[in-house]
Amino acid sequence: MNKRNLPNLNKTIISFLIGGLGMPSVVMAGNYLDLVQYPAGSSGKEPAPNVIISVDDSGSMGWDTGGCMTSDLDTRYGTPYNETGAKYVPDNNPSATPTDCPATRAGNTNKSRIRALKDALTAQFGDANATPGTKGSTPDNSIRLAWQTMHNNGAATTADSLVAGNTNTIKPFAGTHRVNFSNFANSLKAYNGTPSHKMVKNVYDYMRSPAGKNNPWAENPTVTEGTYLACRRSYHIFLTDGAWNSSNKQSVGDADNTSVPLPDTVSYSRTSNQTQAYVDTYGNNDLSTLSDYAFKSWATDLQDGSDSTKNISNSVRPLIKKSGVEKVGALDLEEYWNPKNNPATWQHVSTYTIGFGKTATSWSNGPIWDSTTDSNYLGGYSALVNNTVEWPDVFGSEDNRPAELWHMALNGRGRYYPVRSPDALANAFNDILGQIFADTSTPITGFASASTSVISSSTGVYQSVYEADGWKGGIVSYTAAQGTAALTPNTAWGTKTDGKPKSTGDILDARTNAQIPDRVIYTYNAGGKQFTWDNLSATTGGQQDLLKDGATGTAGTTLGQNRLNFIRGDRSLEGDTTAKPFRVRTSRQGDIVNSTVWYSARPAAGYSLQGYSTFANTHKDRLPMLYVGGNDGMLHGFSAEDGTEKIAYIPQGIYKNLAALTKPTYQSTHKYYVDGSPFTGDANVSPTASTPDWRTVLVSTLGAGSKGYFVLDVTTPGRKSGAASTTSTPVSNFTNTDPNASAVVWADKTDGSDADIGYIFGDPVTAEGNTQQATQIARMNDGRWAVVLGNGYNSTNEDPVLVIQYLDGQNTTAAPSIRKIVAASGTTGNAAANGLSTPRLVDLNGDGTPDVVYAGDLKGNLWKFDIAHTDPANWKMAFSTAGCTSCTPLFTATEKTNTTEPQPIVAPPSVRPNSTGGMMVAFGTGQSLEEGDRTDVSPQTFYSVLDNTRYKLDATASNKGKVLVDTSVVTPVALGSGRTNLVERTFNSTIITGALASTGQDFWNMTTGQTALAYTGTGAKKGWYLELPISGERVLQSAEFLSGSNILQIKSIVPASGGSTTGDVAETCTPNSIPAKGYLTLMGIEQGLKPTVQLLDADGDGVYNSASAKDNDTNRTTTSPEEIALRGVGEQLRVGSDGKTRKIAEPPAPDLTINWRQLQ
């Protein structure tokens, strides 16, 4: 007899079967679910930043970008000429010659600088006065904008000053304010001198405005003072085309050459070797340098309560682009003093500068600017940091003054942009605003980190974690102390300097860029391939085009290849700049949110089938592996021994979103990729029965990342450490070759081409007593091995379909690669806006093959599939005729009061024989798929219903020994909808507060007077139900049986909520995120009553006593949303993802056999 550990009904009931005593948030039609793409509770919407734009409208802005004047060449400033046509025509200026001012310059029309500025502002901010109005690249309310010019030659309202409350001061950029800015931009004209000091002084003074509705940090400046959001960031974008030449003696002293304590108490020392990039010695009390003003605006708490300002708390989030110490030349530059970073937590201004034209992009002395890369951190940067070169004297030489722009940007922890053409100017504005959007659209993190799953093996405990700030993920490894379950870091994986365990992400990040090509990453393009550019589909709209994301030509190819390298883990182009355009990651490994970690070691299914024992012995020294999906686009396979990555796989269905991973805006536009859960199982994939070919196959879905699933052969990941050199276990075939990629990747059904397959959610269904043995990989009654799945949601056809994907590689009419059983088809009723959830396979006669399948759908239907026959042509829906298009479910769950409102079923049911015949099928309702689900309080229910079907063994030659429905004792009857034949079970609402070791837990007991229900005789019932008592509570995972008993462990949850960063969501510095709340309820599957012994320790004294003064008959408690059970002495130690350990008593022997004994 095959020892397959399917959830079978035990060989002891076979005679019972033969004897005939028996066995056994919804959407509107046509509407797809709007699947949420970020983890609940992860964040809040960061406040829109304050942005001040200061632009040069001096006379030289009338020159062209190459320095050619548009008026008399001997006169530095003159009246701007008519720019109609945007080309400079030499004949318009009789003092110029074609040699001096060519009609066109290479690569661009010969625009004047002021014309180029107008065009760049329009491209970035739109033109509200156009017909129709445009918004450029800056959405409404994405920033709060102010603006100013040096002279206001165009007579825009108040534009030559920044006086609190004026038209051009900070307000949300939308509506009238957008129109006013367009008026300003369109009116710009070039005339007069360059009083740059006036501009930077205006900014400093304005940002020191007194408290009140005109304060730049007010809730709605000039309208409502309201709430000051202390985490709001502020920026100054300063544009000039040359050296300043009018100062009017504005001064904040020699700010960057003066040692001061910063608002966070860190000392700025002008003599420290860490600060030399900021220091110059030229400012004084009569006249400061522009860089002094930039430093003063950064280093001062601009709203500290002094001088009538508002005393706002220091809650600005530091921006760390380069963590830790960076080697710059000979100096170890500390993180705090690295100009790439902005550690300021106080209200301050970050400065970005644009030098427009030849006269603003070069200087005579001081640090060399690297004009090849235009990087702020190359050229003379290292010499500045190491104090081997100083900033030039900007008072003694006008030619040195353009260097102030670089110096200002470093002092203001921003960036300098040298611009030499109109197109480059537009790109500079776009890059700066893009950087500001990236810096200020980072979700305000509600939880520093989150754990999404926790599993155990014989060798340790593994926990997946993620950090919403940066979307970093990983798995950490612990060892659990026997008897207490106390967790300590697994030293084989290493620990960090703070003693915390290293994660797989930390280990992956330790690799250098040079080691990244060694990563074994496979993908799919008409078969398994290495993840390299040449292996991707080059057809129109194919994988290469998706990585190019609209870019074309050679530049598009280069961009696509660079994106591929980024996804592989190369970090050389992370920087959010023109030269380094990609997102700065906090880790190579992305967040792990909904994917459950799967542990796979030596083959241990224990089959007695031909060839299996040889297979298991051959692979007895196989490397134990951890598999998990990540939102970096990959399924990862890590060594469970040391946490190193051995393999990764990128499914074809997620290419459409891969480019988004590289974009600086990704932090606020998170997406799910490989967010489903993998599982493995051993299968004989030979098409010939006499020559078995056993393999370990991995199947994974993608959750909300994409439709479908994929199948990999993970038989040979390598050998475990300590294996003898003579071991028969093969070495790894996870290597960088296309033949091995082809051998490992068996099937990829994630491209959306199958109209019946949708987005598949849910954890794997595992064997009772072995949480790392999947039951969905099984030998079917036709003798072929397959993986059995629900088709998921949002399929093209929207039907509920059972999918049977065979694993033997055959694909003929007689032996197709895939079979489907459709529960409902068409366009209405159960066939509209629906899909089948994760199924439960049940082996009725103990022969190791599943005979029936139970699964729910989004419309509350509990379906039963009959797959017991050796001929798949006879597989069908139970309670229905073969080929039905609107089949009959076993039961339909609807709300108690609103009986027309179905309750979705997303978790697989649990099954046990009923003591009087038939099968009890238990399941809960509720979903968490869309944003609205997270806060939905629709009533949800846990049911246990009777399937009264009886069976016998078939005696016909073609189907001998297989189970057959026996109608001679009782006719199988579907239960319909509603609760007429069900008994309600209830709990007292009074909370019993946990004490001692149970402090922090809440407990409940059941209402008194509830009695056993009868399944036979007059008034016989068909099951029971429990209305989940907490608002928003629902069941999203299968109920497990406690230690092999008939006691259900009903795990329910109120999902985490909050965290949306888009749409009509209020800005906040304090996230409105609410963490998930877990509940555990213990009830017998048949009667729905509390266990006959006390299993919870409410008073925390270590003794399980049901007395009212002790544990008070409690059988429901709060718990962690995710947990694992470790064996203690007479009790289970339940380690939660929240780091807490809770205890449950093991049932004594009589409870272990309750109901089963009556079947023998």
XYZ file of C-alpha atoms in Angstrom, residues 151-443:
293
model
C 14.136 91.657 -11.094
C 10.627 90.645 -12.121
C 11.132 92.198 -15.550
C 7.884 90.647 -16.703
C 5.927 92.338 -13.897
C 4.460 89.087 -12.548
C 2.708 89.695 -9.252
C 5.243 90.126 -6.389
C 7.734 87.814 -8.138
C 10.851 89.821 -7.198
C 10.458 89.044 -3.495
C 9.385 86.325 -1.053
C 7.107 87.999 1.465
C 4.894 85.707 3.513
C 1.335 85.747 2.206
C 2.133 87.074 -1.261
C 0.864 85.491 -4.472
C 4.150 83.767 -5.263
C 4.738 82.174 -1.846
C 4.266 78.560 -0.872
C 0.858 77.080 -1.605
C -0.369 73.713 -2.922
C 0.453 73.592 -6.612
C -2.999 73.360 -8.158
C -5.834 75.536 -9.375
C -5.256 79.280 -9.107
C -1.705 78.830 -7.861
C -0.862 76.838 -10.965
C -2.378 79.578 -13.150
C -0.354 82.244 -11.322
C 2.838 80.310 -11.870
C 2.070 79.943 -15.572
C 1.515 83.691 -15.767
C 4.872 84.210 -14.104
C 6.742 81.775 -16.358
C 5.231 83.171 -19.546
C 6.083 86.749 -18.562
C 9.816 86.185 -18.011
C 12.110 88.720 -19.707
C 15.854 89.282 -19.486
C 17.276 92.572 -18.218
C 19.696 94.060 -15.684
C 22.301 92.634 -13.258
C 22.713 89.392 -11.275
C 21.941 89.963 -7.548
C 22.101 86.297 -6.530
C 22.557 87.114 -2.834
C 19.143 88.710 -2.757
C 17.595 85.431 -3.896
C 19.207 83.185 -1.285
C 18.571 85.733 1.477
C 14.907 85.872 0.510
C 14.667 82.113 0.873
C 16.327 82.050 4.288
C 14.232 84.921 5.620
C 10.975 83.544 4.233
C 11.532 80.097 5.706
C 12.009 81.817 9.059
C 8.522 83.328 8.804
C 6.568 83.661 12.065
C 3.855 81.233 13.077
C 0.493 81.774 11.469
C -1.414 80.988 8.325
C 1.351 82.482 6.141
C 4.039 80.218 7.583
C 5.548 77.921 4.905
C 4.801 74.884 7.102
C 1.170 75.837 7.750
C -1.457 73.314 6.752
C -2.654 75.442 3.837
C -0.407 78.519 3.628
C -2.165 81.901 3.271
C -5.512 80.160 3.965
C -5.356 78.036 7.111
C -2.663 77.664 9.753
C -4.029 74.289 10.860
C -1.667 71.432 11.657
C 2.062 71.783 11.081
C 3.466 68.520 9.707
C 6.938 68.288 11.182
C 8.217 65.755 8.648
C 7.550 67.999 5.626
C 10.673 68.579 3.547
C 11.710 71.860 1.879
C 13.811 72.523 -1.222
C 15.317 75.478 -3.039
C 16.041 75.212 -6.778
C 18.343 78.066 -7.734
C 19.074 78.803 -11.413
C 21.532 81.355 -12.773
C 23.492 81.709 -15.972
C 26.613 83.190 -14.529
C 28.483 84.931 -11.777
C 26.746 87.248 -9.332
C 27.725 90.901 -9.561
C 25.438 92.679 -7.150
C 25.278 91.748 -3.487
C 23.987 94.706 -1.443
C 26.022 93.372 1.460
C 23.588 90.616 2.459
C 25.164 88.408 5.095
C 24.690 85.505 7.477
C 28.371 85.641 8.337
C 30.980 83.100 7.328
C 28.506 80.307 8.091
C 30.345 77.318 6.652
C 33.601 78.443 8.296
C 32.086 78.689 11.769
C 31.971 75.763 14.181
C 28.439 75.358 15.599
C 26.271 72.745 17.260
C 23.635 71.539 14.814
C 20.001 71.270 15.930
C 20.369 67.526 16.603
C 23.334 68.345 18.950
C 25.932 66.989 16.514
C 28.843 69.440 16.389
C 29.914 70.973 13.107
C 33.639 71.702 13.389
C 35.224 73.681 10.612
C 38.604 72.065 11.461
C 37.374 68.470 11.391
C 38.740 66.300 8.604
C 35.111 65.261 7.960
C 33.812 68.727 7.026
C 36.381 70.137 4.617
C 34.161 69.846 1.540
C 31.854 72.439 3.107
C 34.359 75.025 4.371
C 35.544 78.189 2.683
C 37.165 81.209 4.331
C 35.710 84.089 2.318
C 32.417 85.115 3.868
C 32.187 87.855 6.504
C 29.689 89.965 8.385
C 29.368 92.404 5.481
C 28.941 89.853 2.731
C 28.459 86.107 2.806
C 29.113 83.713 -0.009
C 26.129 82.049 -1.631
C 27.380 78.784 -0.156
C 27.252 80.377 3.314
C 23.541 80.989 2.775
C 23.013 77.424 1.537
C 24.800 76.086 4.612
C 22.912 78.395 6.953
C 19.570 77.343 5.436
C 20.498 73.698 5.948
C 22.182 73.892 9.351
C 19.585 76.101 11.068
C 16.352 74.907 12.618
C 14.231 77.330 10.645
C 11.163 76.850 12.844
C 12.516 76.492 16.365
C 10.183 78.910 18.167
C 12.653 81.793 18.225
C 11.863 85.153 16.583
C 8.142 84.280 16.586
C 8.648 81.196 14.410
C 6.660 78.062 15.100
C 8.403 75.564 17.370
C 8.011 72.476 15.178
C 9.432 69.162 16.371
C 12.457 67.785 14.570
C 10.783 64.958 12.673
C 12.149 65.210 9.144
C 13.249 61.792 7.917
C 16.988 61.576 7.186
C 17.861 60.687 3.607
C 20.778 58.287 3.508
C 21.900 57.467 -0.013
C 25.281 56.067 1.026
C 25.126 54.171 4.291
C 28.136 53.613 6.487
C 31.649 54.901 5.966
C 32.698 55.683 2.387
C 36.314 55.725 1.297
C 36.952 59.019 -0.528
C 40.583 59.247 -1.477
C 42.552 58.682 1.718
C 39.667 59.659 4.008
C 37.059 57.403 5.612
C 34.129 59.766 5.217
C 31.467 59.216 7.848
C 27.840 58.742 6.848
C 26.662 61.929 8.594
C 29.157 64.175 6.803
C 28.861 62.550 3.380
C 27.342 65.169 1.001
C 25.427 62.358 -0.681
C 23.359 62.068 2.488
C 21.037 64.443 4.262
C 20.891 63.473 7.955
C 18.984 66.603 9.026
C 15.880 65.958 11.123
C 15.048 69.628 11.730
C 13.156 72.067 9.514
C 15.714 73.070 6.899
C 16.156 73.754 3.177
C 17.962 71.449 0.752
C 19.538 73.330 -2.143
C 19.695 72.267 -5.785
C 21.506 74.529 -8.238
C 21.471 74.863 -12.018
C 24.248 76.642 -13.876
C 22.856 77.545 -17.301
C 25.232 78.288 -20.146
C 28.938 78.431 -20.657
C 29.548 81.155 -18.080
C 27.923 79.115 -15.304
C 29.656 75.805 -15.936
C 33.329 76.650 -15.738
C 35.737 78.522 -13.452
C 39.397 79.360 -13.268
C 40.619 78.023 -9.923
C 39.776 75.518 -7.219
C 38.378 72.017 -7.618
C 38.176 70.608 -11.116
C 34.726 69.841 -12.445
C 34.496 66.537 -14.350
C 32.591 67.702 -17.431
C 32.603 64.201 -18.914
C 30.274 62.753 -16.279
C 28.964 65.956 -14.661
C 29.058 64.052 -11.391
C 29.079 66.045 -8.165
C 31.323 63.391 -6.642
C 34.110 63.069 -9.220
C 36.668 65.561 -10.531
C 38.012 67.634 -7.651
C 35.499 66.279 -5.148
C 37.962 63.895 -3.509
C 40.532 66.683 -3.211
C 37.932 68.894 -1.495
C 36.984 66.157 0.946
C 40.647 65.477 1.742
C 41.475 69.222 1.994
C 44.153 69.094 -0.686
C 42.302 71.778 -2.654
C 40.115 74.625 -1.424
C 37.131 76.435 -2.807
C 38.315 79.467 -4.811
C 38.082 83.087 -3.701
C 34.791 84.325 -5.137
C 35.323 87.901 -3.999
C 38.723 88.368 -5.601
C 37.793 86.925 -9.010
C 34.459 86.976 -10.794
C 35.600 84.019 -12.912
C 35.574 81.830 -9.786
C 31.978 82.606 -8.863
C 30.315 79.833 -10.909
C 32.041 77.338 -8.566
C 29.681 78.642 -5.877
C 26.888 76.660 -7.525
C 28.635 73.347 -6.814
C 29.573 74.526 -3.343
C 25.989 75.617 -2.602
C 24.660 72.203 -3.600
C 27.099 70.332 -1.363
C 26.426 72.663 1.563
C 22.683 72.264 1.065
C 22.913 68.468 0.649
C 21.471 68.741 -2.824
C 23.056 68.563 -6.259
C 24.554 70.893 -8.864
C 23.499 70.627 -12.532
C 25.746 72.238 -15.170
C 23.490 72.847 -18.181
C 24.773 73.627 -21.660
C 21.664 73.356 -23.873
C 17.917 73.963 -23.732
C 17.208 70.232 -23.712
C 19.638 69.744 -20.852
C 17.836 72.471 -18.902
C 14.499 70.690 -19.268
C 16.183 67.451 -18.211
C 17.710 69.140 -15.160
C 14.346 70.372 -13.893
C 12.852 66.968 -14.550
C 15.690 65.219 -12.727
C 15.525 67.538 -9.716
C 11.750 67.251 -9.387
C 12.031 63.510 -9.910
C 14.533 63.333 -7.072
C 12.298 65.460 -4.863
C 9.313 63.244 -5.665
C 11.370 60.153 -4.851
C 12.602 61.633 -1.578
C 9.173 62.786 -0.469
C 6.946 59.987 -1.756
C 8.584 57.391 0.420
C 5.776 55.991 2.534
